[in-house]
Short mmCIF file of C-alpha atoms and ligand atoms in Angstrom, two decimals:
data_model
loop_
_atom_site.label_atom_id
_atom_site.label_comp_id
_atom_site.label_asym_id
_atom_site.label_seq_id
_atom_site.Cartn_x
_atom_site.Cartn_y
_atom_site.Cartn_z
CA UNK A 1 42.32 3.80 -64.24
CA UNK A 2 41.94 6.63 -66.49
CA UNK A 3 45.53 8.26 -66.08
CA UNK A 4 48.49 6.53 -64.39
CA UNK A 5 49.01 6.73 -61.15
CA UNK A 6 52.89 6.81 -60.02
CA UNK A 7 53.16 6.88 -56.12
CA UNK A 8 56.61 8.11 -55.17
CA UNK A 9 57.62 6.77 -51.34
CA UNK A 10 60.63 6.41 -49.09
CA UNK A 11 61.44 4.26 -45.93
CA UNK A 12 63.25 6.12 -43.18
CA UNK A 13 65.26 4.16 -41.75
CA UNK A 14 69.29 4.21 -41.43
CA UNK A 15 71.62 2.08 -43.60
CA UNK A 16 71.89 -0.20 -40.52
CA UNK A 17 68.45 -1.39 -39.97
CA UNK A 18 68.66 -4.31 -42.12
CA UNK A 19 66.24 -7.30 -41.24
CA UNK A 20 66.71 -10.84 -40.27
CA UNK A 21 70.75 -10.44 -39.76
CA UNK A 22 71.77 -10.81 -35.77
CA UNK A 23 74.79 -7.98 -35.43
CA UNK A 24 71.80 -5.39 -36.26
CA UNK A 25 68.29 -7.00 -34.75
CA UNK A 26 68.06 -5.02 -31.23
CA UNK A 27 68.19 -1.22 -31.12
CA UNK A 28 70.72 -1.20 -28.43
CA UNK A 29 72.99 -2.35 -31.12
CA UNK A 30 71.98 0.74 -32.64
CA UNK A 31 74.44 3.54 -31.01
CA UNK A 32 77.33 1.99 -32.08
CA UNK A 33 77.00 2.23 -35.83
CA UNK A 34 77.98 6.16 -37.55
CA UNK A 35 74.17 7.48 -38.46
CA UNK A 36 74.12 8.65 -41.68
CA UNK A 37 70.72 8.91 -42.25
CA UNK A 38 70.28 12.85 -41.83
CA UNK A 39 72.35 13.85 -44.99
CA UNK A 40 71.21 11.16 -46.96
CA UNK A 41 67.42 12.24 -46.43
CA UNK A 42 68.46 15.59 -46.68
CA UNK A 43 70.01 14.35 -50.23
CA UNK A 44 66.55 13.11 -51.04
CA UNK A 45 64.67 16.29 -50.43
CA UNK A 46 66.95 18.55 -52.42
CA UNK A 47 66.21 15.92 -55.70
CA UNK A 48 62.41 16.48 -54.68
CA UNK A 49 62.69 19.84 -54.37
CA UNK A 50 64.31 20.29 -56.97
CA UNK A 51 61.88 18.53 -59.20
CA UNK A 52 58.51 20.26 -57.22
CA UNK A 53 57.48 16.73 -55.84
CA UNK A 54 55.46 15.78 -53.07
CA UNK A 55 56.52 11.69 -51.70
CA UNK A 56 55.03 10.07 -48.47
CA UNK A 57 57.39 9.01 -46.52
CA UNK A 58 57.25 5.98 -44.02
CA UNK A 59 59.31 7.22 -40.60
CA UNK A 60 60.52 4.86 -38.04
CA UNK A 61 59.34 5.87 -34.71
CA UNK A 62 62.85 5.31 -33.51
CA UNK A 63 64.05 7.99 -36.12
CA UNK A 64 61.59 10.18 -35.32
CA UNK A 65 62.98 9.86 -31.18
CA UNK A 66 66.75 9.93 -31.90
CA UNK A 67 66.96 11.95 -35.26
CA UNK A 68 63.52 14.32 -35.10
CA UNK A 69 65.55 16.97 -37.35
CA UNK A 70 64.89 14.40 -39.78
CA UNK A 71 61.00 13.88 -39.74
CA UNK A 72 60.78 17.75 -38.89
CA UNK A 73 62.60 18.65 -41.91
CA UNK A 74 60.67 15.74 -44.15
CA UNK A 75 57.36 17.69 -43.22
CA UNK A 76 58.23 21.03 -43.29
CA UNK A 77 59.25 20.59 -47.26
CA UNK A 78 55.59 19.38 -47.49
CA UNK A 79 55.66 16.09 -47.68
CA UNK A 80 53.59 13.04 -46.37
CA UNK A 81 54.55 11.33 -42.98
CA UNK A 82 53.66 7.42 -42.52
CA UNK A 83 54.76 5.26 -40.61
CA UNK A 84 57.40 2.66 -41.34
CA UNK A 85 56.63 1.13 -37.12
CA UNK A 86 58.53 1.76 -34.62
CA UNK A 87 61.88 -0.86 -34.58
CA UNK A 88 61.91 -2.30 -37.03
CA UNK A 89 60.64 -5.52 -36.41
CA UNK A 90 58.92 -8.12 -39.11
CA UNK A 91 54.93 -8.18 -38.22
CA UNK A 92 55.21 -11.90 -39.49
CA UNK A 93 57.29 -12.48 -36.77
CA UNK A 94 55.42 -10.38 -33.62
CA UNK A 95 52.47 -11.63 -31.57
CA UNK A 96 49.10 -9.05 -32.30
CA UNK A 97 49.92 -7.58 -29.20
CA UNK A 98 53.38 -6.35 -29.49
CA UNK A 99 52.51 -5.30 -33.01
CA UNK A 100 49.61 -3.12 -31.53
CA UNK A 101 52.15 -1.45 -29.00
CA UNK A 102 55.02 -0.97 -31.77
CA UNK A 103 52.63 0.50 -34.00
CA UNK A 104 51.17 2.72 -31.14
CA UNK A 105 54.37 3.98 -30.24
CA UNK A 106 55.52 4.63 -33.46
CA UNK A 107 52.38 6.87 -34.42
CA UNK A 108 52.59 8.75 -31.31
CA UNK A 109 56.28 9.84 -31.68
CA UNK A 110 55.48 11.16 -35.35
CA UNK A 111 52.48 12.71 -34.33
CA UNK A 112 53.99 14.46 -31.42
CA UNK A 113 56.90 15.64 -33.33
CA UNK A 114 54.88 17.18 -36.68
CA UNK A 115 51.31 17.74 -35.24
CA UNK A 116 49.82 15.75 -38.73
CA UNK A 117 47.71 12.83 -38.43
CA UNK A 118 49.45 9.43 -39.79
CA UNK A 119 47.23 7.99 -41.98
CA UNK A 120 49.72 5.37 -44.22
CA UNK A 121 51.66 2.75 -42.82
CA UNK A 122 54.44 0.51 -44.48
CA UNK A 123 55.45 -2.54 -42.43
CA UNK A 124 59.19 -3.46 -42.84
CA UNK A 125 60.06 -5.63 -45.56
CA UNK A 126 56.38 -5.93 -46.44
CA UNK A 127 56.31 -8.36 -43.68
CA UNK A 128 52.22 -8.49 -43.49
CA UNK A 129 51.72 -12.08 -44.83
CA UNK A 130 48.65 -14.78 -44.30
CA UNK A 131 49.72 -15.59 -41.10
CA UNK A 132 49.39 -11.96 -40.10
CA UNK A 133 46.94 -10.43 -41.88
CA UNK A 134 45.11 -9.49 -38.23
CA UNK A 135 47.41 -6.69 -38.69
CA UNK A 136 45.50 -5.00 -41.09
CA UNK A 137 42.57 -5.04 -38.23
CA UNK A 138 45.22 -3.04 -35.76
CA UNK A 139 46.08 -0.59 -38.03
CA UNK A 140 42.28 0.02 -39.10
CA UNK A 141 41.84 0.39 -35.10
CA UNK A 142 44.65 2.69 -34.48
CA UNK A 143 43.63 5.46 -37.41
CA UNK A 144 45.61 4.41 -40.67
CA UNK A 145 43.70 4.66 -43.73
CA UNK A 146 46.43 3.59 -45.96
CA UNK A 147 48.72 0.25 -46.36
CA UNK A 148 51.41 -0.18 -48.27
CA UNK A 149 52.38 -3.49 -46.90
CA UNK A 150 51.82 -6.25 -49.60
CA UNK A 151 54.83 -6.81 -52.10
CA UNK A 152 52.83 -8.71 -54.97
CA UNK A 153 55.25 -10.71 -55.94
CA UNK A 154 57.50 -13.22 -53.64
CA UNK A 155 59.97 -11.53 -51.71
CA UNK A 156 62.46 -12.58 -49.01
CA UNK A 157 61.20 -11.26 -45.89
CA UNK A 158 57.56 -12.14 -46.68
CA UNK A 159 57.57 -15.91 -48.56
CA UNK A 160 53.67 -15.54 -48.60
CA UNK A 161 52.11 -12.35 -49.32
CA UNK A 162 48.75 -11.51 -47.41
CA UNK A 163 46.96 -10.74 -50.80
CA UNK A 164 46.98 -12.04 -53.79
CA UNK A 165 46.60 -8.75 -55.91
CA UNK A 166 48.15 -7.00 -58.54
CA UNK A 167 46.38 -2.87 -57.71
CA UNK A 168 45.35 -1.20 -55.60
CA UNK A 169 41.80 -2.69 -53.38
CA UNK A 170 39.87 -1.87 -50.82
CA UNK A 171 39.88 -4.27 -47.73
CA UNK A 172 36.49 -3.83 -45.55
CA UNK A 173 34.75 -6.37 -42.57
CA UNK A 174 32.70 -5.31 -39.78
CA UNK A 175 32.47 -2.29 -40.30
CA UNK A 176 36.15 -1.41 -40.75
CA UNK A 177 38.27 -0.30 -44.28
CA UNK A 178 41.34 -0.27 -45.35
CA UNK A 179 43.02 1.11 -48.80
CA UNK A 180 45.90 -1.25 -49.55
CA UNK A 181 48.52 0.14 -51.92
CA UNK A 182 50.58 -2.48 -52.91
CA UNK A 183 53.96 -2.63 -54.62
CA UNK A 184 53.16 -4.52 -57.84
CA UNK A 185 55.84 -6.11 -60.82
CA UNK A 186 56.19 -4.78 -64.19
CA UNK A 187 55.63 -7.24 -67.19
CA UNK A 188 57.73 -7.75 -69.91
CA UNK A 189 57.67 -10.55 -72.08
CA UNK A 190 55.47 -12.20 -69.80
CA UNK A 191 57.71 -12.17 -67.12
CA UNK A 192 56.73 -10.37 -64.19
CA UNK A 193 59.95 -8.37 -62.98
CA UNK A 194 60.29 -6.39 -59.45
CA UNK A 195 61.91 -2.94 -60.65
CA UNK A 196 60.50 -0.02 -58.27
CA UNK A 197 62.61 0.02 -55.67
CA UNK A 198 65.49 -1.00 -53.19
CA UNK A 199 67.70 -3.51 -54.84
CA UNK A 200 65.75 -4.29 -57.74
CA UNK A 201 65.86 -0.42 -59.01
CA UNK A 202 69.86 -0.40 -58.01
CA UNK A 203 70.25 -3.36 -60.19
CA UNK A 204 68.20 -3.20 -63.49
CA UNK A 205 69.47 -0.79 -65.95
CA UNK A 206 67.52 2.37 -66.17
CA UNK A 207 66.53 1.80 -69.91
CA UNK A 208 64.40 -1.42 -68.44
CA UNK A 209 63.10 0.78 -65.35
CA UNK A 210 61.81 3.17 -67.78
CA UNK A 211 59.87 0.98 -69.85
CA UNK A 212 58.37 -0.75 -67.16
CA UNK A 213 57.12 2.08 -65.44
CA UNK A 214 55.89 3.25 -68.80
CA UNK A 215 54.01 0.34 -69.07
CA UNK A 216 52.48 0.72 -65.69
CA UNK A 217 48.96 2.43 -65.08
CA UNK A 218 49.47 1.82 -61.55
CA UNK A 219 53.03 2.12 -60.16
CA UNK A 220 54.39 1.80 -56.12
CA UNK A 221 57.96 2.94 -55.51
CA UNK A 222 60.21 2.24 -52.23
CA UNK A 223 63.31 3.81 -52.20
CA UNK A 224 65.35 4.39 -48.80
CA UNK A 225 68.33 6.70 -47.64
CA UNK A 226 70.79 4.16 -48.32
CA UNK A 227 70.12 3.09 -51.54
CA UNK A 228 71.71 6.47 -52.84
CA UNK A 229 74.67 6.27 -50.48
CA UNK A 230 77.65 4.52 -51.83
CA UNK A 231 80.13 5.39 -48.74
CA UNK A 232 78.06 3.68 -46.29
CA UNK A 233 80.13 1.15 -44.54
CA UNK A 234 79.82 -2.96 -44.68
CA UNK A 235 77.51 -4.24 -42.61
CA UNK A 236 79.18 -6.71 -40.45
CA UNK A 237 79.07 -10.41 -40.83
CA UNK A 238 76.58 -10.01 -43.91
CA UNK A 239 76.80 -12.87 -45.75
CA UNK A 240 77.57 -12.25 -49.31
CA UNK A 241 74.55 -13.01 -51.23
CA UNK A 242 72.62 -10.48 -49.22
CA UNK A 243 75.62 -7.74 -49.61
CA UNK A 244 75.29 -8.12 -53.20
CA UNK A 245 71.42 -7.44 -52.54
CA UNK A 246 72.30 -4.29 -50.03
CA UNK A 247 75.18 -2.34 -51.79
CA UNK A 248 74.34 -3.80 -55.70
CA UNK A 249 74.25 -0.27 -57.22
CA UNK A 250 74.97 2.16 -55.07
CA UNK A 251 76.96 4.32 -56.94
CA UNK A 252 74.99 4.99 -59.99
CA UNK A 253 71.10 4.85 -58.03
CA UNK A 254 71.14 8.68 -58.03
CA UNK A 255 71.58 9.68 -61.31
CA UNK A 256 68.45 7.08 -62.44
CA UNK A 257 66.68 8.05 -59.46
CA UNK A 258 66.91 11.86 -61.13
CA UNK A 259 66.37 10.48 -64.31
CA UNK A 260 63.09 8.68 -63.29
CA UNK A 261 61.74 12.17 -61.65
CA UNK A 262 62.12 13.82 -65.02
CA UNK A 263 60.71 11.26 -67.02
CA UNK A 264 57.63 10.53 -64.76
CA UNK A 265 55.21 12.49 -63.06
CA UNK A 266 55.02 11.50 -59.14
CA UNK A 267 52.43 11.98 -56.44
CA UNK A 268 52.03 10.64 -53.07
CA UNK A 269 49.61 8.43 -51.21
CA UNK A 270 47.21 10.96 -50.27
CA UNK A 271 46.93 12.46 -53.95
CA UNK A 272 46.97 8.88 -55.21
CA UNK A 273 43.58 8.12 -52.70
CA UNK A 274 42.35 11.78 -54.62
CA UNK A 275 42.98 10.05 -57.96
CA UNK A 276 42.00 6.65 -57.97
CA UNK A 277 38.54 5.62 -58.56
CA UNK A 278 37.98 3.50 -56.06
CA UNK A 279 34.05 2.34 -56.85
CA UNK A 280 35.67 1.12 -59.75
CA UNK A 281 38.42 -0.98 -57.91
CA UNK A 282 38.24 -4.76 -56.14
CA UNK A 283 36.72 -4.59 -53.14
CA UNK A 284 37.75 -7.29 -50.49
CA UNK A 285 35.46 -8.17 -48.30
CA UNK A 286 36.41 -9.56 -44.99
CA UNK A 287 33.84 -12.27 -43.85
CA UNK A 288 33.74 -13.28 -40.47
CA UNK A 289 37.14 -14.92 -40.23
CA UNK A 290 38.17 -15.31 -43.51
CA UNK A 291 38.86 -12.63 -46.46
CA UNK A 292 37.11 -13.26 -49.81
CA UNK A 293 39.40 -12.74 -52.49
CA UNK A 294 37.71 -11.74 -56.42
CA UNK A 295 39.66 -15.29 -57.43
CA UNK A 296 37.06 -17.39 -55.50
CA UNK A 297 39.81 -18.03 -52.95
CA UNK A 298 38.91 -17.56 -49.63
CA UNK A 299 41.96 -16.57 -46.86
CA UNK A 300 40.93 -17.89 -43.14
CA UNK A 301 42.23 -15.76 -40.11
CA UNK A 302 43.25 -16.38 -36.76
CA UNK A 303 41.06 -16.17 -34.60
ZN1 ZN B 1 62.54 -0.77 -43.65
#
């Protein structure tokens, strides 16, 4: 990579649509939490704006239905729409078929509302693992271009990340391609540390955020509407290690978040796919039913 590459992105979603916790899981749940997620977007794209940015942002169908001001006013400052699905749901934990439909439904209602093609998809909490990677296939079939799925690291909602990769690659079998875009660690004294985005960038102190991303060629950030609201309510029956992991930070994630758009230069997906040379990057090649992976490994898929 011959200049770094810093990918700015957001998940749209509201500060209730928290994963794997039982007062939140079904969207008729939904109406009776206060949405907030209008003016904390709209937070989001005065810091852009005011620091001449372009981010993709990954929508929730179901935002896109019940809040379309939102995504309307996302694309008409000129930024990216992807898709973030439709509900919400963990791909590690849907059958290919409802996946297919989720995914379907989600692209329609953001393609409906702004008239742009969605050509990047993020599933929620980077929920594409081995046991799932037949997603990739349904996304190649319904007209993304772009992943973002794969945390490279281990992470809560995915124990066992699809691919074992630390940049970005490009995923190809019969006949079909995909350009993953993962979120990747930093390093620092040979530790590998999680620092761009969510709860890791709430918690680490900005002079540690800074170096890391300094010492990045390749960087993937995933910030949300929540993480830069600190009057959002509890979220009930939480238990308390994960509402150290949702509200850790609140209060002072806007002022790094500004700092970290002055101190770095940020593009989004589609000027990252400009930038990157991808002849130069790993190519994985899907063989039959199993994915070929540069480390000799081989990753079998269902059938
Ligand atoms: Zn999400």
């Amino acid at each position: 990579m011959s200049q770094s590459v810093h990918i700015l992105t957001f998940d749209i979603e509201d500060w209730f649509h928290v994963l794997e916790h039982r007062d939140t899981a079904s969207e008729g749940d939904w109406c009776r939490f206060e949405s907030r997620v209008e003016r904390n977007t709209d937070r989001i794209l005065e810091c852009l704006d005011e620091a001449n940015v372009r981010a993709t942002f990954f929508c929730l169908g179901w935002i896109a239905r019940t809040h379309p001001q939102v995504v309307k006013a996302i694309s008409a400052a000129g930024h990216e729409i992807g898709s973030h699905s439709d509900r919400h749901l963990l791909v590690n934990q849907m059958t290919q078929r409802q996946f297919m439909d989720d995914l379907r439904t989600s692209i329609a209602s953001l393609e409906d509302l702004t008239g742009h093609q969605v050509r990047a998809f993020r599933s929620p909490g980077f929920s594409i693992s081995r046991q799932s990677i037949w997603a990739f296939s349904v996304l190649a079939e319904n007209g993304v271009e772009w992943d973002s799925s794969v945390f490279a690291s281990s992470h809560s909602h995915s124990r066992e990340p699809a691919l074992d990769i630390t940049g970005p690659v490009t995923l190809e079998w019969r006949g079909m391609r995909l350009k993953q875009f993962p979120v990747v660690p930093g390093c620092v004294l040979g530790r590998r540390i999680s620092f761009s985005g969510g709860g890791y960038f709430r918690l680490l102190p900005y002079g540690l955020i800074r170096h890391l991303m300094s010492k990045s060629d390749y960087a993937m950030t995933y910030f949300h509407p929540r993480d830069f609201d600190p009057d959002q309510p509890l979220i009930p029956n939480l238990p308390l290690h994960r509402v150290f992991r949702s509200y850790v930070g609140l209060k002072s994630a806007l002022a790094k978040f500004r700092a970290l758009l002055g101190h770095f230069h940020f593009i989004d997906i589609s000027e990252a796919n400009k930038l990157l040379d991808w002849d130069a990057l790993p190519k994985l090649q899907l063989d039959g039913t199993s994915l070929s992976i540069p480390n000799g490994r081989k990753i079998c898929l269902p059938a």
